[in-house]
C-alpha atoms as one frame of an Amber mdcrd trajectory, in Angstrom:
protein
  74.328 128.400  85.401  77.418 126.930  86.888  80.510 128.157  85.660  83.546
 126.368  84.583  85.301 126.637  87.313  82.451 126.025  90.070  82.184 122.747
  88.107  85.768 122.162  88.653  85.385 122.769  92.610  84.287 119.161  92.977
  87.727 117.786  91.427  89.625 120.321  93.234  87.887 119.281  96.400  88.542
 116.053  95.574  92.276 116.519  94.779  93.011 118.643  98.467  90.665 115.819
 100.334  93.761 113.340  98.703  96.485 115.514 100.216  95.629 113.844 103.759
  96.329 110.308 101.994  99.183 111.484  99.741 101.594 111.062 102.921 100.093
 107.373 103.109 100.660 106.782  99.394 104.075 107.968  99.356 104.880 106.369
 102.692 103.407 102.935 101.565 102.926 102.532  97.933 105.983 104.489  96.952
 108.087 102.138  96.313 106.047 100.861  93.478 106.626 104.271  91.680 109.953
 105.247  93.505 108.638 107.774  95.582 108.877 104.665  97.894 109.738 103.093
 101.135 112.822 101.506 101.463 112.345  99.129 104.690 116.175  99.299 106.415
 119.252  98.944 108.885 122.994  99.027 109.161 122.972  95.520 110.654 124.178
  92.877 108.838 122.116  89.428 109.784 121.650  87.297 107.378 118.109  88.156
 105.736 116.211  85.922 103.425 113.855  86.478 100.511 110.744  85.422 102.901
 112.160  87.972 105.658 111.840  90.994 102.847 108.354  89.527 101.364 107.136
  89.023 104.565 107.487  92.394 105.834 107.130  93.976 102.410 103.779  92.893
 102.251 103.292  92.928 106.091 103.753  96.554 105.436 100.782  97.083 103.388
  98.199  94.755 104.444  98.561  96.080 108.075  98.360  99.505 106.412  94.775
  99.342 105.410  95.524  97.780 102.125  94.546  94.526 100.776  97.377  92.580
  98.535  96.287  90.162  96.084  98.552  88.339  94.138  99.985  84.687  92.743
 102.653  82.995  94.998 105.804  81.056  93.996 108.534  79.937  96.409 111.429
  78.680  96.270 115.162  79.101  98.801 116.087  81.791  97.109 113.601  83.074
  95.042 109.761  84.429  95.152 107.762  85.387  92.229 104.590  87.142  92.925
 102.532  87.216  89.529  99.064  89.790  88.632 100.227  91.710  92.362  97.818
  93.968  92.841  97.348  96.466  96.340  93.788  98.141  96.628  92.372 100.278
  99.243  88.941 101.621 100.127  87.260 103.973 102.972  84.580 102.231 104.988
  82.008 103.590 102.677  83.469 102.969 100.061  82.966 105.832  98.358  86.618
 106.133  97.812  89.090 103.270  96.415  92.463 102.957  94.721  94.012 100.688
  93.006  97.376  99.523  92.122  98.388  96.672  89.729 102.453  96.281  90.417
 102.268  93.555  87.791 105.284  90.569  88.410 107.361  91.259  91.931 110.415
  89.103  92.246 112.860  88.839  95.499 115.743  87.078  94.799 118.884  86.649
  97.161 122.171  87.831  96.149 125.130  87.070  98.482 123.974  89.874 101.643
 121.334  91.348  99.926 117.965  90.682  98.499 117.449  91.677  94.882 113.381
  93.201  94.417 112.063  93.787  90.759 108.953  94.656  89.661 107.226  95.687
  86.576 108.134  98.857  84.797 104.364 100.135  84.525 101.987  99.611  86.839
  98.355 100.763  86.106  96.306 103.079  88.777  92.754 103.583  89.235  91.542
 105.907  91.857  87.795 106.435  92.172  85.596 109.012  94.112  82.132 109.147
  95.149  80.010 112.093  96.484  76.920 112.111  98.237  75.434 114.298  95.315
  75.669 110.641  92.596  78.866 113.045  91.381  81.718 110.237  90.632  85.295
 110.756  89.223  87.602 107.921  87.562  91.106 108.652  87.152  93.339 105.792
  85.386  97.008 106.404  85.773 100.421 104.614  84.667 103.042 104.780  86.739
 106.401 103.899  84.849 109.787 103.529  86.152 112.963 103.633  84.112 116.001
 102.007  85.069 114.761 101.152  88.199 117.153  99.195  90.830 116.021  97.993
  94.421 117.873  95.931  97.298 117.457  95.183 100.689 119.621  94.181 103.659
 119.718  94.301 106.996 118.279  91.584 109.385 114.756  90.367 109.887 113.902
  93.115 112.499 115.673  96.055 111.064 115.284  96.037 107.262 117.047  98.789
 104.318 115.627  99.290 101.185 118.247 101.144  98.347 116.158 102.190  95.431
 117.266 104.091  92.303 115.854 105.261  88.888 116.832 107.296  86.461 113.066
 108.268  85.861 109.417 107.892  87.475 106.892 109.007  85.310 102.705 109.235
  86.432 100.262 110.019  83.319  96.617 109.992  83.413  95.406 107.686  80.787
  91.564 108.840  81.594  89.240 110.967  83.640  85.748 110.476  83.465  83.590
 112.911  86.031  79.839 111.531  85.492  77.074 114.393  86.351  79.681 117.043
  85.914  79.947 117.572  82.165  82.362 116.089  79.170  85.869 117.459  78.100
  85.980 118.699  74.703  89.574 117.338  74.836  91.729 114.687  76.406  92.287
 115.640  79.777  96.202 115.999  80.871  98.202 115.063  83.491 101.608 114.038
  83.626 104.548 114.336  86.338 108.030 113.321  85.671 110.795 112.922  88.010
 114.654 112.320  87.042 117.507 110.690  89.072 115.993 109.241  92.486 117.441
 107.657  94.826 116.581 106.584  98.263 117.146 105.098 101.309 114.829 103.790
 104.352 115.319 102.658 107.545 112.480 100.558 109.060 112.186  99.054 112.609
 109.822  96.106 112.969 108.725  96.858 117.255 106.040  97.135 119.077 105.688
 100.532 116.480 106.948 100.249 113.403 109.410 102.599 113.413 111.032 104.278
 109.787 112.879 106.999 108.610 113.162 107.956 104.676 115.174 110.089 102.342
 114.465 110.705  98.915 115.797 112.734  96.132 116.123 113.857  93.396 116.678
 115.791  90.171 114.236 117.198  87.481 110.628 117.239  88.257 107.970 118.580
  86.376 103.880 118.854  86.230 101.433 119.418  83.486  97.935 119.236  83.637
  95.379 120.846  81.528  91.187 120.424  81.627  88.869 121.946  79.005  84.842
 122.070  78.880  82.696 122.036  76.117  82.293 125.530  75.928  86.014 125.773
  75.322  86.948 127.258  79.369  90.102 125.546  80.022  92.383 125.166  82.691
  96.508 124.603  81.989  99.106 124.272  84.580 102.414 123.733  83.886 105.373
 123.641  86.821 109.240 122.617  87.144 111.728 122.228  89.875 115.381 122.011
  89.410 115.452 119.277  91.939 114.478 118.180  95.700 115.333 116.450  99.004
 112.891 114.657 101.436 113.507 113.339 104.905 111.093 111.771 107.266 110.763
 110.015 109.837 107.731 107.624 111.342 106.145 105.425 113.591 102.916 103.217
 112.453 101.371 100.758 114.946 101.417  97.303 114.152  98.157  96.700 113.080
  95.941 100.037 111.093  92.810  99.498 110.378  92.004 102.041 108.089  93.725
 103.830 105.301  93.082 107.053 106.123  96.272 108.963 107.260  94.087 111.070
 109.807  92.208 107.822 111.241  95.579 106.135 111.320  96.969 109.026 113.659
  94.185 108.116 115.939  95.603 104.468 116.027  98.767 106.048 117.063 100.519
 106.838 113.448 102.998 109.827 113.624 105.187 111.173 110.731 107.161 114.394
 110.597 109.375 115.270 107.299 110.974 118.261 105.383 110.702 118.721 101.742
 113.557 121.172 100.068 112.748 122.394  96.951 115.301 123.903  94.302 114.997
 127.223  91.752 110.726 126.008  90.963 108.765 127.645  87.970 104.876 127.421
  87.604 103.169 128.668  85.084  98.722 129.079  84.804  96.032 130.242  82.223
  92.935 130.241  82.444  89.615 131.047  80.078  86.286 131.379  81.606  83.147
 133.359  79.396  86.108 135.483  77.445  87.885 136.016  80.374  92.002 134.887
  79.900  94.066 134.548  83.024  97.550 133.560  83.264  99.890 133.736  85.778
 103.936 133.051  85.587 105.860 132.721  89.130 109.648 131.448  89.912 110.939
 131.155  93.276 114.746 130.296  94.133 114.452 128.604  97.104 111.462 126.275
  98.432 110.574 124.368 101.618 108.039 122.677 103.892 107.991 120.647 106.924
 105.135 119.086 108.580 104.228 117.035 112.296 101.383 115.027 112.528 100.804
 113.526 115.520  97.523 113.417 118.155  97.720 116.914 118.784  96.976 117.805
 115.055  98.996 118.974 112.464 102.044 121.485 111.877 102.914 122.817 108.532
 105.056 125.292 107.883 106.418 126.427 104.282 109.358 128.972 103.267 109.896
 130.467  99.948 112.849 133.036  98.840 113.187 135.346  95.934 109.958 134.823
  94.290 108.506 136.586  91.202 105.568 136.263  89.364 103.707 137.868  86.543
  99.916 138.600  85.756  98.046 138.830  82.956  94.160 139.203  82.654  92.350
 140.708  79.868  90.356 142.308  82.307  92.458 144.734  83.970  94.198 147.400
  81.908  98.054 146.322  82.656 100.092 143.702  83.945 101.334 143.273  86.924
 104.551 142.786  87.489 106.281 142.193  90.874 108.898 140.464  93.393 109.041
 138.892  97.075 112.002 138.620  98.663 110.076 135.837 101.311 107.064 133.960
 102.298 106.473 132.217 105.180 103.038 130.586 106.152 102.413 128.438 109.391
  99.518 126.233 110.094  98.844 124.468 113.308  95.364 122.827 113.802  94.068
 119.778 115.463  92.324 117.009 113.602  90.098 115.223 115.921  87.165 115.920
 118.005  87.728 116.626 121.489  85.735 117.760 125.026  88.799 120.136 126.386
  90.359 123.236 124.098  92.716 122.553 121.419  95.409 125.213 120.514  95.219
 126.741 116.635  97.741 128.913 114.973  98.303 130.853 111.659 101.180 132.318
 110.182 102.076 134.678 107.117 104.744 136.500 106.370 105.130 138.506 103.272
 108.447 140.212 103.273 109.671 143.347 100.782 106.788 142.892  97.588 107.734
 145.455  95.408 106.155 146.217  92.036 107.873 146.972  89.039 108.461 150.435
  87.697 106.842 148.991  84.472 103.375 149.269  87.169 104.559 151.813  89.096
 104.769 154.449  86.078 101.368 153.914  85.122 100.115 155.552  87.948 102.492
 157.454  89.145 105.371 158.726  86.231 106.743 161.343  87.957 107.696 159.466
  91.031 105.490 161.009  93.807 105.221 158.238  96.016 108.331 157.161  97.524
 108.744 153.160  96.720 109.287 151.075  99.160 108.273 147.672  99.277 105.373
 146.198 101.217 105.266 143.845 104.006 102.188 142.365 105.414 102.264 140.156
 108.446  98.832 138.437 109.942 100.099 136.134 113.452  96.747 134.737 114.829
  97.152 131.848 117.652  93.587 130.672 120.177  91.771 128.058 121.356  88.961
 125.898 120.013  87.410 122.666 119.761  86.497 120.529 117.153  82.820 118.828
 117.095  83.751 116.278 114.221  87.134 114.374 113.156  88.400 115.797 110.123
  88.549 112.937 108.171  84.666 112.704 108.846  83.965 115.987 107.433  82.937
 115.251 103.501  84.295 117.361 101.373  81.735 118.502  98.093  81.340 121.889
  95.765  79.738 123.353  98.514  82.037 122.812 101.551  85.053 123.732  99.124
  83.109 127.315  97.871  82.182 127.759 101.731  83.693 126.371 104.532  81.939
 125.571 107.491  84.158 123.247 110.029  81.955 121.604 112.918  83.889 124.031
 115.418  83.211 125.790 118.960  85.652 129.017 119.003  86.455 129.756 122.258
  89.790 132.388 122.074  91.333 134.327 119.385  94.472 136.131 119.491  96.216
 138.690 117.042  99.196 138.388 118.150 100.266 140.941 115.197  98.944 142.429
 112.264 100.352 144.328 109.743 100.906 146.340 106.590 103.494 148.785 105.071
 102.618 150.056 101.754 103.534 153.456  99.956 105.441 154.208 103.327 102.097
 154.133 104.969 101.062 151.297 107.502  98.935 149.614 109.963  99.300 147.600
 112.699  97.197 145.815 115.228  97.401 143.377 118.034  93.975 142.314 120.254
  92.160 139.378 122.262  88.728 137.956 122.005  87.224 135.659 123.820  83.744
 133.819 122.714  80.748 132.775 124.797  78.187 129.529 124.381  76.795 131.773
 121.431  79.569 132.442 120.067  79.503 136.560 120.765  82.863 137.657 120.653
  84.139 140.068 123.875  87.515 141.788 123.845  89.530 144.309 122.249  91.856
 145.553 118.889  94.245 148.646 119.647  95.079 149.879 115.759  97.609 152.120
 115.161  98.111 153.737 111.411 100.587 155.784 110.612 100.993 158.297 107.268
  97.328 157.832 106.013  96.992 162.037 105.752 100.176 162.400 103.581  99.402
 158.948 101.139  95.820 160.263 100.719  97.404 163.630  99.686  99.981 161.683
  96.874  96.778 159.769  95.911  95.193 163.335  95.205  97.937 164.503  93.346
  98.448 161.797  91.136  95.271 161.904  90.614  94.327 158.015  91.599  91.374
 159.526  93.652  89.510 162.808  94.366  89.751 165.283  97.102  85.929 164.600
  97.310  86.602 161.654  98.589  89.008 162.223 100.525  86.911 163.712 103.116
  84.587 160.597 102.962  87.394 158.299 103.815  88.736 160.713 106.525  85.267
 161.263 107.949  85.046 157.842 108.313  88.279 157.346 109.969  87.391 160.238
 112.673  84.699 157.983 113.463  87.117 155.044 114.843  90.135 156.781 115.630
  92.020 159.219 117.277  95.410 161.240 116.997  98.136 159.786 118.361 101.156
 160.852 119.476 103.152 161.940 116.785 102.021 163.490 113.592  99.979 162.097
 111.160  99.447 158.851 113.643  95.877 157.484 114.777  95.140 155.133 117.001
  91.872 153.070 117.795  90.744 150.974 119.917  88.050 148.688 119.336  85.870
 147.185 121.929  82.895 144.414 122.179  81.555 144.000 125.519  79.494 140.714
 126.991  76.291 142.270 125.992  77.959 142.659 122.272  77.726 146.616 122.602
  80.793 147.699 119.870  82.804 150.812 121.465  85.822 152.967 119.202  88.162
 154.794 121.320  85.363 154.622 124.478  82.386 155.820 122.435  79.815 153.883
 121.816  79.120 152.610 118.141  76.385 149.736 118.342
């Protein structure tokens, strides 16, 4: 039988498939709930109401989105009753809707005035090729909400302000999956934004955004009927994003990825402030929670033809873990993280250049976890640091926004790829002033056998498996297994208590350690 949360893998696979249209929606749509474009320019032309219409919904419709709505015009005033955007992949097995209710532009002396609707409903449905569906109905709300625009006809500015945006879900409904025994929860609140927007009307649509604000939090929570539940609750003291754009003329799709391809680009930053997130979990008795706080928080992203670039920086982190499986807490701090992703995002005939990044710099457990195992202060306590820098070559057999995403593909990824290099630049780990580190190259043939090489060096392994004796955390017994085992793949180095390896695969996949043969 599935369990709770493999039945949730379809709405989580759902939710990270959205993350390559959230760009779109808060590029596009934003306005609507203040995350939003303001359209812009320092010049000073005189612009009229049908200028800012026009392009507002010039904007959308040439985005992939169709716009629906009631006309009335006047000189100086347009009122655009039941507005309503809605978008939809070419199967349309995936659609969203927006009702913005009653936009008005009116002119005021060198600006034009834009007002819409405080709540605006949101539907947003999914389809899978297993008959799966999910419904989401949201309500956006905006409080205090103030928009104007100037500028001239080619180079528009939208101001925007509110003192709150607010997204709740009013429903889920996942048919095939199974029912809630509660109301499902989500709600995200934002105080204080403000924004600005310069946009370009050329040959590319050029814009560049900056949004922020104060306050924001998150809470969701999902339960079954069998009572599993998942809660998430999260805060930031407040944020800052920048971005800049450049959309073609004329999209035909609304897929961020298949918009790339018509020559979309977008790169941004996102600074967050002092962020706390807090999860528990219950699965078949099992309770799970988790409580983490970092000081400082950011991300930055390219997308462009040659794929996507995200890279994402976090400072002074801690976090706490309780399950009622393990027989303590654990308790501990990082002073950073740093992950890097570069991968492409179409298919291609020539190699396309991959990277990975992480970083974790000085974790260090409590003494709360330390004296459970070791109270008399045996091992000396440093903190650990664990660096994996993999860059290589490959090529993608399928666009990614082709690849459906299902329970399946989320539990087990398998991306349409040929692999043709892979490079470890570094890798390594410090730990209980013990450590490893590695670098190596491999290169892959039409079947995919890997051929090259990983030199290992590890250094203090004798005198932490002695500690571990002593404190008793394992047995000399085994011991001698593990360093038996380690005899097989490496050899002394040059200092004491050093080894060194070297491990080879050759074009007829023979496996060699240190020059002798293993397989």
């Amino acid at each position: 039988m599935d369990t709770f949360f493999q039945k949730m893998m379809p709405v989580f696979a759902i939710l990270i498939k959205k993350v390559s249209s959230m760009n779109l929606i808060i590029l596009r749509i934003a306005p609507i709930f203040l995350f939003s474009i303001a359209l812009s320019s320092n010049a000073q032309a005189d612009l009229s109401v049908h200028d800012v219409w026009s392009a507002w919904r010039n904007f959308y419709t040439e985005s992939g989105f169709k716009f629906k709505g009631q006309e009335q015009i006047s000189n100086n005033e347009i009122t655009i009753d039941d507005a309503t955007l809605t978008a939809a992949n070419r199967r349309n097995t995936s659609s969203i809707e927006i009702k913005l209710g009653t936009l008005k532009f009116s002119k005021d002396k060198n600006a034009v005035n834009i007002s819409l609707a405080n709540e605006m409903p949101i539907t947003i449905i999914e389809k899978s090729d297993s008959k799966e569906v999910l419904e989401a109905s949201l309500i956006a709300n905006v409080e205090d909400f103030e928009m104007s625009a100037d500028g001239s006809p080619s180079e528009i500015r939208f101001r925007y302000s509110a003192s709150a945006a607010n997204i709740t879900l009013n429903k889920l409904k996942l048919t095939s999956l199974f029912g809630f025994s509660s109301t499902p929860r989500l709600k995200i609140t934002q105080k204080n934004i403000a924004g600005t927007t310069l946009y370009k009307n050329m040959s590319l649509a050029m814009s560049k955004h900056t949004i922020s604000g104060d306050l924001t939090t998150m809470d969701i929570f999902l339960s079954d009927s069998s009572k599993d539940y998942i809660a998430f609750v999260g805060s930031n003291d407040h944020f800052l994003f920048e971005s800049t754009g450049a959309s073609p003329m004329t999209m035909q799709s609304n897929i961020i990825f298949k918009q790339v391809e018509d020559g979309y680009n977008s790169e941004g930053k996102l600074k967050i402030g002092p962020l706390s997130l807090s999860l528990a979990t219950q699965e078949n008795q099992r309770k799970f929670s988790l409580q983490s706080s970092a000081e400082t928080n950011s991300l930055s992203y390219n997308i462009t033809s040659a794929g996507i670039h995200y890279t994402i920086n976090q400072s002074n982190l801690t976090y706490s873990i309780i399950d009622n499986q393990l027989p303590f807490p654990i308790l501990a701090n990082t002073a950073q993280i740093a992950l890097e992703l570069l991968f492409p995002i179409f298919a291609a005939e020539k190699k396309q250049d991959f990277n990975l990044l992480v970083n974790l710099d000085s974790i260090t457990l409590k003494d709360e976890i330390w004296d459970q195992f070791d109270p008399q202060n045996n091992i000396l306590r440093y903190p650990a640091n664990l660096i994996i820098d993999i860059t290589g070559q490959l090529q993608l057999q399928k666009n990614l926004y082709e690849i459906e995403t299902n329970q399946s593909t989320f539990i087990n990824p398998q991306l349409p790829t040929i692999l043709h290099t892979l490079n470890f630049n570094e890798i390594m780990l410090n730990a209980f002033d013990a450590g490893v580190r590695g670098t190596g190259n491999f290169s892959f043939d039409n079947k995919m056998q890997p051929i090259g090489s990983l030199d290992l060096e590890i250094t203090g392994s004798n005198q932490l498996l002695d500690k571990f004796v002593e404190i008793g955390v394992i047995q000399l017994s085994e011991v001698f297994l593990i360093r038996s085992m380690l005899s097989l793949f490496t050899i002394p180095g040059n200092d004491q208590d050093i080894l060194s390896s070297r491990i080879e695969i050759n074009d007829k996949g023979q496996i060699f350690a240190n020059g002798q043969r293993l397989q």
